[in-house]
Short mmCIF file of C-alpha atoms in Angstrom, two decimals:
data_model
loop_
_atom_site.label_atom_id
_atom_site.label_comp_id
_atom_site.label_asym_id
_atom_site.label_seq_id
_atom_site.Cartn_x
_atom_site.Cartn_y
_atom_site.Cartn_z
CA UNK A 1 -41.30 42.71 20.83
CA UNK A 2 -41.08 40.43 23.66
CA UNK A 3 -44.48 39.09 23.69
CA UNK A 4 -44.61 38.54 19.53
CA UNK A 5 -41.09 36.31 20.11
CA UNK A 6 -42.52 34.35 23.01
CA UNK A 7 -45.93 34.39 21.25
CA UNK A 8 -44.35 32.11 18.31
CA UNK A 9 -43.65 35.63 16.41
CA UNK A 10 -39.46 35.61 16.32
CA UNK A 11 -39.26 36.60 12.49
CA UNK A 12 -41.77 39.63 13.55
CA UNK A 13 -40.18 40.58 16.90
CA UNK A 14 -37.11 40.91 14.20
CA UNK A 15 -38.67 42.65 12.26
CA UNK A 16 -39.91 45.07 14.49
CA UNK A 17 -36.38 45.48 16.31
CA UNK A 18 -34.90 46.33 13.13
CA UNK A 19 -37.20 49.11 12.41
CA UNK A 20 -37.16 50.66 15.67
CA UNK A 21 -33.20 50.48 15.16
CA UNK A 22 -33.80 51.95 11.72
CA UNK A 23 -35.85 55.08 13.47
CA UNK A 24 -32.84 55.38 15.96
CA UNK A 25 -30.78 56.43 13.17
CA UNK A 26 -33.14 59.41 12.46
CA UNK A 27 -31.94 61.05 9.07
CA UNK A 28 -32.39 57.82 7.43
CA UNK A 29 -36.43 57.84 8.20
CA UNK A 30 -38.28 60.72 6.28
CA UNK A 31 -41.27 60.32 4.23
CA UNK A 32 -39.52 58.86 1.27
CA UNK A 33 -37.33 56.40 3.01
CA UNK A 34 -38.08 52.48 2.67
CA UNK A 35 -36.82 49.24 4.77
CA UNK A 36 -36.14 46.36 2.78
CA UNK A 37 -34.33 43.33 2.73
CA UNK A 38 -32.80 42.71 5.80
CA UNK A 39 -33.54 46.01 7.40
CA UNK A 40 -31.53 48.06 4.70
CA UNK A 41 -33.12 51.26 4.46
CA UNK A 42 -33.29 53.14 1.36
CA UNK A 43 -33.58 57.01 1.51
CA UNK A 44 -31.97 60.30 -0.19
CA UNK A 45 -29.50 60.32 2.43
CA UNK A 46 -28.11 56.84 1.03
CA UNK A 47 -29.63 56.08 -2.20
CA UNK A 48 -29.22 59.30 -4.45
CA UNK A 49 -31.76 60.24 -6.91
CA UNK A 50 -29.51 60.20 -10.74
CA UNK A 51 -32.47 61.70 -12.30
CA UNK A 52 -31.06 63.74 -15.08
CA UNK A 53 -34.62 65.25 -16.63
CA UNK A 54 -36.74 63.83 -19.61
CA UNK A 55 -36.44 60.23 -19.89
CA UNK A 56 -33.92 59.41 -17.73
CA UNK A 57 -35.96 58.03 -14.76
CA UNK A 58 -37.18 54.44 -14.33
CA UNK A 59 -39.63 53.51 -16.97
CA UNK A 60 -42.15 50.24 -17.04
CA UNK A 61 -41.03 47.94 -19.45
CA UNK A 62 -41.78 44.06 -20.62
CA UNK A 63 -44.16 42.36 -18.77
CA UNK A 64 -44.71 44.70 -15.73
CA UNK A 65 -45.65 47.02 -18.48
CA UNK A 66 -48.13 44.81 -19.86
CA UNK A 67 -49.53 43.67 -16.50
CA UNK A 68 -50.40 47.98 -15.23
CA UNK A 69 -51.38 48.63 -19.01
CA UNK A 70 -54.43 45.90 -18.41
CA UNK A 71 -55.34 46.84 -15.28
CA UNK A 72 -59.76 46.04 -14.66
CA UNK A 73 -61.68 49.26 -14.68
CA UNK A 74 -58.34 51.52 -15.83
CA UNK A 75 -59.86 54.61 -17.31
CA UNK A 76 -59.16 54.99 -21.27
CA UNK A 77 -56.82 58.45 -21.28
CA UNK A 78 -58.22 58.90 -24.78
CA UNK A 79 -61.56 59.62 -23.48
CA UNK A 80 -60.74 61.92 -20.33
CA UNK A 81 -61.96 65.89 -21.26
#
């Protein structure tokens, strides 16, 4: 981390600290845990799942929607066997 903040690299030497101070905390990093932000991480232990069964969970809507549904090359569901 030294050598990327002396190399011109500060906001990655950051970066880099915060993760390894992110590992230090151990039950926060398991497969399904994220960083974001400013080295926030996201995981079961802190961000509970309130799924509640059918259509409760996050669903695509508006233009993000739009945007996967057009995807190049997406295979028609209509015509899988």
């Amino acid at each position: 981390m030294k050598a990327l903040a002396k190399g011109g690299f500060p906001d990655v030497a950051q970066d880099m600290l915060n993760i390894q101070k992110a590992k230090l905390t151990g039950d926060y990093l398991h497969t399904s845990a994220i960083i974001v932000g400013e080295g926030q991480v996201l995981s079961a232990v802190n961000d509970v799942n309130d799924y509640a069964g059918p259509a409760t969970g996050y669903r695509l809507q508006g233009e993000r929607w739009e945007e996967i549904k057009n995807i190049p090359g997406a295979l028609d569901p209509n015509e899988l066997g």
